[in-house]
Coordinates of C-alpha atoms and ligand atoms in Angstrom, one line a residue:
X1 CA 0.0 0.0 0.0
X2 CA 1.6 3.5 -1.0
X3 CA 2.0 5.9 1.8
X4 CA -1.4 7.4 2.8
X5 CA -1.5 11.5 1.5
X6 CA -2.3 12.5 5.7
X7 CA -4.4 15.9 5.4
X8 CA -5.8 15.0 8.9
X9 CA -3.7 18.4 9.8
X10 CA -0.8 20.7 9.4
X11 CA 0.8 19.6 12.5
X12 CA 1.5 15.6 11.0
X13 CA 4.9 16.9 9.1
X14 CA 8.2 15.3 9.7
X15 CA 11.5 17.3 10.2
X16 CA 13.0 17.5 6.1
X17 CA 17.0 16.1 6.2
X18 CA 18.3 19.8 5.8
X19 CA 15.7 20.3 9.1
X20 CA 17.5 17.8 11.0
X21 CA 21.0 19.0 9.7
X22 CA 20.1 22.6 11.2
X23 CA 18.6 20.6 14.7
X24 CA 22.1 18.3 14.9
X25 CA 24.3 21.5 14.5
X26 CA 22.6 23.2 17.3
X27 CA 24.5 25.2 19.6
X28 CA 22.7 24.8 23.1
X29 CA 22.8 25.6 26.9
X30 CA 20.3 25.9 29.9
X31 CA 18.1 28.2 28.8
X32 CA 16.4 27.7 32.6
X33 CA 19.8 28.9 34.5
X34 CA 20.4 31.5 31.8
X35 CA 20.3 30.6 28.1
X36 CA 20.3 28.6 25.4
X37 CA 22.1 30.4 22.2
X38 CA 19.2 28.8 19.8
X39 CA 16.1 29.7 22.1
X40 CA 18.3 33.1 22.4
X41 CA 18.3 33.4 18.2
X42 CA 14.8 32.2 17.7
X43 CA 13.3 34.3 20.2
X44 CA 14.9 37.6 18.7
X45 CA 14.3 36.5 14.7
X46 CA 11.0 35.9 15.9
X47 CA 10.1 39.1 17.7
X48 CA 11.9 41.0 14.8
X49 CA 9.5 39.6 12.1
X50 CA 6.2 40.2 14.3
X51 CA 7.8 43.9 15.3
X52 CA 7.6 43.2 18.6
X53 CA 10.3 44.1 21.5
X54 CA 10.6 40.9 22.6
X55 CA 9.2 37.1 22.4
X56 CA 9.3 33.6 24.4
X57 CA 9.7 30.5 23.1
X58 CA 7.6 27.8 24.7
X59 CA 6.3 24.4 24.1
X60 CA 3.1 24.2 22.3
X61 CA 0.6 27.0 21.0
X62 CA -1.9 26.1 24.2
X63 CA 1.0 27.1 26.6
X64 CA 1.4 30.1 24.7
X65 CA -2.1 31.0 24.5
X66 CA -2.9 30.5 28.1
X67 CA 0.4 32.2 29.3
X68 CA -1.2 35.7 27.3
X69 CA -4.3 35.2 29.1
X70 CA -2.0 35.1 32.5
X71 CA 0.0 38.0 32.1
X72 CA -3.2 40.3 30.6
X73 CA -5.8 39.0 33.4
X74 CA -6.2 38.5 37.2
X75 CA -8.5 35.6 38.8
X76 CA -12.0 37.2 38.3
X77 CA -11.6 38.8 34.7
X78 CA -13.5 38.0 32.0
X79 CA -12.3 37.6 28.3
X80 CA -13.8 38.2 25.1
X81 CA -13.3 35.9 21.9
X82 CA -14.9 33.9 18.8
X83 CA -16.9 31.3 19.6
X84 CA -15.5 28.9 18.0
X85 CA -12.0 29.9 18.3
X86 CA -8.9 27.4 19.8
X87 CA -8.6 29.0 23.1
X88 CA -12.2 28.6 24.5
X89 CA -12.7 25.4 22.3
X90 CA -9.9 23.2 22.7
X91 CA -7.9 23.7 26.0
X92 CA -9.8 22.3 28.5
X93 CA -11.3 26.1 29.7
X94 CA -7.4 26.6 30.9
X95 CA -8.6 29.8 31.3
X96 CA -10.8 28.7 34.4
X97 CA -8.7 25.9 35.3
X98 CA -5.4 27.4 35.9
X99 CA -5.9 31.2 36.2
X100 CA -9.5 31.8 37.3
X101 CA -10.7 33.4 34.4
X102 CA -14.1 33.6 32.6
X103 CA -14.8 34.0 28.8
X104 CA -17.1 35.5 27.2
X105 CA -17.2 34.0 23.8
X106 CA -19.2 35.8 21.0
X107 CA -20.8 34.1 17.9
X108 CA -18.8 35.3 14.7
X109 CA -19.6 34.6 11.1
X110 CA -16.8 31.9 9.9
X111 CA -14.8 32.6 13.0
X112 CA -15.0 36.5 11.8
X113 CA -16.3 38.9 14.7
X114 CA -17.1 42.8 13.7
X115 CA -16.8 45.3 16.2
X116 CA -20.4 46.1 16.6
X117 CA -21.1 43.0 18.2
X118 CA -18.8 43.7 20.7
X119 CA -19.5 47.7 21.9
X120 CA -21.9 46.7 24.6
X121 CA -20.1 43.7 26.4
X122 CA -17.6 45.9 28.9
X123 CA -18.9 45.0 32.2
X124 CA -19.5 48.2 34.3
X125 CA -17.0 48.9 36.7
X126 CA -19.3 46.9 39.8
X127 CA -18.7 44.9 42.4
X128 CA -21.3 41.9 41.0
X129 CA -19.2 41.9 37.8
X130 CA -16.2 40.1 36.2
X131 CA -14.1 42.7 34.8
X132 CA -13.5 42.7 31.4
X133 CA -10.2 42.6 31.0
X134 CA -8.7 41.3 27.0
X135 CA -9.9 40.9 23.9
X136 CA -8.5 37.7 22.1
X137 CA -8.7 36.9 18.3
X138 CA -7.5 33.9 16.2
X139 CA -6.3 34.1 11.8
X140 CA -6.4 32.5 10.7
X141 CA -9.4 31.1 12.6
X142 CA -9.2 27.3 12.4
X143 CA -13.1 25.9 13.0
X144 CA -13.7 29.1 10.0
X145 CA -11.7 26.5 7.7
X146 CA -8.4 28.9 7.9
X147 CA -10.1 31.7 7.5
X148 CA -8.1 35.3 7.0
X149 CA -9.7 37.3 9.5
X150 CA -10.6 40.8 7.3
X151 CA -7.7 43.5 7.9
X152 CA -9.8 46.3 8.5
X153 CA -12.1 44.3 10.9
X154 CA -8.8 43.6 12.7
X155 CA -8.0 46.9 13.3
X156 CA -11.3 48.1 14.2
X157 CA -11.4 45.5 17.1
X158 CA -8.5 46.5 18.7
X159 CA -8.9 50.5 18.3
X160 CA -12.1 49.7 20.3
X161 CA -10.7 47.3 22.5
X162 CA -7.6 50.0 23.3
X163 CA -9.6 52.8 23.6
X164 CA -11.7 50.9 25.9
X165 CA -8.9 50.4 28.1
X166 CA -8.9 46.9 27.6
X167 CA -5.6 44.8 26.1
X168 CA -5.5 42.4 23.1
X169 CA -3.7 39.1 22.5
X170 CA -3.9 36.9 19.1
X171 CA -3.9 33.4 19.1
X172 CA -1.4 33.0 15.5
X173 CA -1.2 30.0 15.3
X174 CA -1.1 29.9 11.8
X175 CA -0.4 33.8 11.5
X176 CA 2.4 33.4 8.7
X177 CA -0.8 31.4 6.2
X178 CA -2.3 34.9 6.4
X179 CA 0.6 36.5 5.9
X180 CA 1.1 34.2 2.5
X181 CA -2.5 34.7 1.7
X182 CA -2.9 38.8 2.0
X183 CA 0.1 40.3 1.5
X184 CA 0.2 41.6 4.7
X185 CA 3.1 41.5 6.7
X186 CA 3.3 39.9 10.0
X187 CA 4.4 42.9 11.8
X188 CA 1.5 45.1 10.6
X189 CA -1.3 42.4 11.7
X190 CA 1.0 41.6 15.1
X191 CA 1.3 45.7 15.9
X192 CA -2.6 46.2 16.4
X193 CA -2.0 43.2 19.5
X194 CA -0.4 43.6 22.4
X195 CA 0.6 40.0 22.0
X196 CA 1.0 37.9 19.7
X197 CA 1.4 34.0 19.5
X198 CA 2.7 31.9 16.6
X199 CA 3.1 28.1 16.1
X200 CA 6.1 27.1 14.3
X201 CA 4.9 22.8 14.3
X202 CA 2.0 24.0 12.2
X203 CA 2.0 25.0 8.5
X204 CA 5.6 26.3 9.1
X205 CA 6.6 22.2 10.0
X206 CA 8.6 22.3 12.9
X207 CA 8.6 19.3 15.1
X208 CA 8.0 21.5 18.2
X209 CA 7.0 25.0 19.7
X210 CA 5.5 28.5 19.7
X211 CA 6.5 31.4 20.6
X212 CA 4.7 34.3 22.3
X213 CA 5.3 38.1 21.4
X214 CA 4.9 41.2 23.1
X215 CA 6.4 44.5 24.8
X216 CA 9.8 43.4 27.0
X217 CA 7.5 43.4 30.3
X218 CA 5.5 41.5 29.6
X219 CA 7.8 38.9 28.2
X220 CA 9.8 38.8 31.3
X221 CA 6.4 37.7 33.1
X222 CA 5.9 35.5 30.7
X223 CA 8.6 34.2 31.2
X224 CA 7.8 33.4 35.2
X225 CA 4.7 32.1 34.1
X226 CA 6.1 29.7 31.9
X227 CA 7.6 27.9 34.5
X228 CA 5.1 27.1 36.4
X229 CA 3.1 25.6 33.5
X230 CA 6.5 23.7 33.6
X231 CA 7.2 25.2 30.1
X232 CA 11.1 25.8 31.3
X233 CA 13.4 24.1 28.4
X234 CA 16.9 23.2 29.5
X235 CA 18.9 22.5 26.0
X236 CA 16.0 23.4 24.1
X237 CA 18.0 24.9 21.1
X238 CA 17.9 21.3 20.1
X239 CA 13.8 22.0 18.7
X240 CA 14.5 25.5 18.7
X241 CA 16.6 24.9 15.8
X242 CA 14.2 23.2 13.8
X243 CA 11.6 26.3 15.0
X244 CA 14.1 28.5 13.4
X245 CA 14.7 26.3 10.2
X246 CA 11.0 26.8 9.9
X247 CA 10.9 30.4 10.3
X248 CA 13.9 31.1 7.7
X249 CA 12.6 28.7 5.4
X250 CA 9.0 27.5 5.3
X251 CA 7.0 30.9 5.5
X252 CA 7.3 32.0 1.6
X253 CA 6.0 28.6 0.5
X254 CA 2.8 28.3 2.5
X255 CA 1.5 30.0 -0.9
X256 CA 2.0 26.1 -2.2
X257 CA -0.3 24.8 0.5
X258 CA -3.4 27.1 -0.4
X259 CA -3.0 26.5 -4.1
X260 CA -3.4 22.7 -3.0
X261 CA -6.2 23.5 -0.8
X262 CA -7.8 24.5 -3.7
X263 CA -7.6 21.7 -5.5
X264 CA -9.0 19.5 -2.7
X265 CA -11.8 22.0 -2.0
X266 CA -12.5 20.9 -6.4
X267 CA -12.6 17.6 -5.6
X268 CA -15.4 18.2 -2.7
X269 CA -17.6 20.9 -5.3
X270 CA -17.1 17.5 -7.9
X271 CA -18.3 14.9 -5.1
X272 CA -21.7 13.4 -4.8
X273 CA -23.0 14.6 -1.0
X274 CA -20.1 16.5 0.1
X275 CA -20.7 20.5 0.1
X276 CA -17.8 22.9 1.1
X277 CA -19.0 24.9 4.6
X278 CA -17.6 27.4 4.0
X279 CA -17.7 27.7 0.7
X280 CA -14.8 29.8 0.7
X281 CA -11.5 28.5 1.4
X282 CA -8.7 31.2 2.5
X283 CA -5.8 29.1 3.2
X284 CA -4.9 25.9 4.0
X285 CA -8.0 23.8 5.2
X286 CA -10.8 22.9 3.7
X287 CA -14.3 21.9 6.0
X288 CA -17.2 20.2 4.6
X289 CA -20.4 18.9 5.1
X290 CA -21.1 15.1 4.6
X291 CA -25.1 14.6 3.6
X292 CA -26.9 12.2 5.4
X293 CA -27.3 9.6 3.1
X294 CA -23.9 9.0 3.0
X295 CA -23.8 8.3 6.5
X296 CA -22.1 9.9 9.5
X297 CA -18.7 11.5 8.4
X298 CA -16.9 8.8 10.6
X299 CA -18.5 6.1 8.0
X300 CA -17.0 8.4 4.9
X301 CA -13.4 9.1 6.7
X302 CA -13.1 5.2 7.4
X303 CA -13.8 4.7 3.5
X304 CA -11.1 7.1 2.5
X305 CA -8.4 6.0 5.2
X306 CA -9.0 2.6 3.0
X307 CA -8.3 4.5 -0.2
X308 CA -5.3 5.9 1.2
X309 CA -6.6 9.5 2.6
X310 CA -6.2 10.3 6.2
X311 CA -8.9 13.5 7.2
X312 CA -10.7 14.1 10.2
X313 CA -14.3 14.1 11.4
X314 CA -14.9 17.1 13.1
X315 CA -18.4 16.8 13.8
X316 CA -21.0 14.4 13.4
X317 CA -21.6 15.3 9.4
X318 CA -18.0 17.5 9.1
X319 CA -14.9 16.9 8.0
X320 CA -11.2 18.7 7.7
X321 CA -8.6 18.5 5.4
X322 CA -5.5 20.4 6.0
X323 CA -2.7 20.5 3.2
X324 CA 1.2 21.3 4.6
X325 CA 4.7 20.5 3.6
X326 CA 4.6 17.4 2.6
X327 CA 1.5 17.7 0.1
X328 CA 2.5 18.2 -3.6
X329 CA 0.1 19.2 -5.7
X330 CA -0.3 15.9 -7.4
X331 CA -1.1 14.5 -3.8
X332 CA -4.1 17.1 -3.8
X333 CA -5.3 16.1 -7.2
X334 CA -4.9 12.6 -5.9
X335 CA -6.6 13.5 -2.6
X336 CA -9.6 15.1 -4.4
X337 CA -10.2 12.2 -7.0
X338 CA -10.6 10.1 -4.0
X339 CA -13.0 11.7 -2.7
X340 CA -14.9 11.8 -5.2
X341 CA -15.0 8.3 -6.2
X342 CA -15.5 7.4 -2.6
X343 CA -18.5 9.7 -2.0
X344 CA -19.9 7.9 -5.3
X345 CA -19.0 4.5 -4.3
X346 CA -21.0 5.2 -0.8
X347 CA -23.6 6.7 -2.6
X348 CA -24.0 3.4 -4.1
X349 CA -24.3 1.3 -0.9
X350 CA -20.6 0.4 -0.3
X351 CA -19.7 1.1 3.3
X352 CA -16.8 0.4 5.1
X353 CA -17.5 -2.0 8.2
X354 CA -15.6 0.2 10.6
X355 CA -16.5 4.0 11.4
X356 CA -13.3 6.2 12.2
X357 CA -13.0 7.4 15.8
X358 CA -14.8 11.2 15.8
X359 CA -11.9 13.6 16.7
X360 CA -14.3 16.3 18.0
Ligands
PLP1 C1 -5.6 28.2 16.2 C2 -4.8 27.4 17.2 N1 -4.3 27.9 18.3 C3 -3.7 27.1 19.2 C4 -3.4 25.8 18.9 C5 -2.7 25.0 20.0 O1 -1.5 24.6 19.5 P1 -0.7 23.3 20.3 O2 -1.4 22.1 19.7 O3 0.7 23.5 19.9 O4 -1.0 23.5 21.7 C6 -3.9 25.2 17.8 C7 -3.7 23.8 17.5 O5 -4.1 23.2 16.5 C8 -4.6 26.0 16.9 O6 -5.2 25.5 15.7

């Protein structure tokens, strides 16, 4: 059987040889007692792209995300953000758990929030209330299928936000796709925030790590808070390394990656009972809709893990397919040919036995 073509997400890549030449030549130290040279160097290429006085390197984009809530909020704040965004879907309500925080999480179309919707929800200054303390947005948004969050609408949010006296953090995980898609330039989306996080194990294909941006004061308190979420690296210039191998050389061709999910997002438009929701796709992923009487999506993602395509079931009738590194564009061409003759084949009564594990 020929490998599968995994579009389950952006975060399946393996380090490339040069990746692992750049990780074995590492120089490193403890960057808990004082420093690691490669944290050092990643840390300050990565605050000078986003702009930003300085940035941390830590673990995973969760640590990174929840550390931002920590140094913007005190037990008894509330935050506001997406509804369907990464911090208040997907990390266990961190928030609550390990800094007493509450969210307020707004309904936004695609993952997209306008700044009407949000003029009314400062909490008066009262001693029944949460404060409101942050305003925290995610682009590209991942449940709004990579969605680019509008530039404008951006800016507008955290005008409003700062004039409001309240701060801003964005959850980048996959910061440098919009970048690739708009145009833009990281440093002018990252200078509306306060802080910034970006992933470098996502489209960028890193084994491991994110970093968190901001002004120099809140960085060092990020960096206390860091360690006690036990993110303290000792010789972690060893995945730095490949961080910064991503960084130098993986942002320009994210480009690559949305032409490909393009050509997948075909192959669902062709397919019998699979519809595109959105319709639009912005980036790198690609979310659809499975009609019922093809079954639940588990039944179609089993049938195309036989064919040799790995996606996931994000829902009881959804599906995502992300395309990354190691996707050429013949692998999407394949990808979306399968899916079309599978949808066909299930159309047609064949059914695999087993149903996939849901992910959601
Ligand atoms: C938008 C977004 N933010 C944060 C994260 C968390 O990153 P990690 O898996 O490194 O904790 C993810 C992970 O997929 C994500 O999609």
């Amino acid at each position: 059987m020929p490998t599968p073509i995994d579009l389950r997400s952006d975060t399946v890549t393996q380090p490339t040889p040069a990746m692992r030449e750049a990780i074995a030549a590492a120089p490193v130290g403890d960057d808990v007692i004082d420093v690691d040279p490669t944290v050092e160097q990643l840390e300050r290429r990565t605050a000078e792209i986003l702009g930003k006085e300085a940035a941390i390197y830590m673990p995973s984009g969760t640590m990174t995300n929840q550390v931002a809530l920590r140094i913007h909020c005190r037990p008894g704040d509330e935050f506001i953000c997406e509804s369907g965004c990464h911090i208040y879907n997907y990390e266990q309500a961190a928030y609550a758990q390990l800094s007493g925080l509450a969210v307020r999480p707004v309904q936004g179309d695609e993952g997209v929030l306008k700044v009407d919707q949000l003029r009314t929800l400062i909490r008066p200054d009262n001693d029944h209330l949460v404060r409101t303390r942050l305003v925290c947005l995610e682009n590209t948004h991942n449940r709004g299928a990579g969605r680019v969050l509008p530039h404008d609408g951006v800016v507008e949010i955290c005008q409003w936000a700062h004039e409001n006296g309240l701060a801003t953090h964005l959850d980048g995980a996959r910061l440098f796709n919009a970048v690739a898609a708009t145009g833009i330039a990281a440093d002018d989306w990252a200078s509306h925030f306060d802080t910034v996080s970006v992933c470098f194990s996502k489209g960028l294909g890193a084994p491991v790590g994110s970093a968190l941006a901001g002004p120099k004061d809140l960085i060092r308190q990020a960096r206390r808070h860091r360690k006690v979420f036990g993110g303290g690296m000792r010789q972690a210039g060893i995945i730095a390394a490949g961080a910064l191998y991503a960084l130098e050389h993986n942002r320009q061709r994210l480009t690559e990656d949305h032409q490909n999910a393009q050509f997948v997002a075909d192959g669902v438009r062709r397919a019998e009972g699979l519809r595109l929701d959105p319709e639009r796709v912005d980036t790198n992923m690609v979310i659809f809709r499975v009609d019922e009487r093809l079954g639940p999506a588990s039944t179609l993602v089993a049938a195309l893990k036989q064919r040799g395509l790995l996606v996931l079931a994000i829902g009881p009738d959804q599906v995502r397919a992300v395309t990354h590194l190691h996707i050429t564009a013949s692998d999407a061409a394949r990808a979306a040919e399968i899916l079309v003759e599978t949808a066909a084949d299930i159309a047609r009564g064949e059914r695999p036995a087993l149903a996939e594990e849901p992910a959601y």
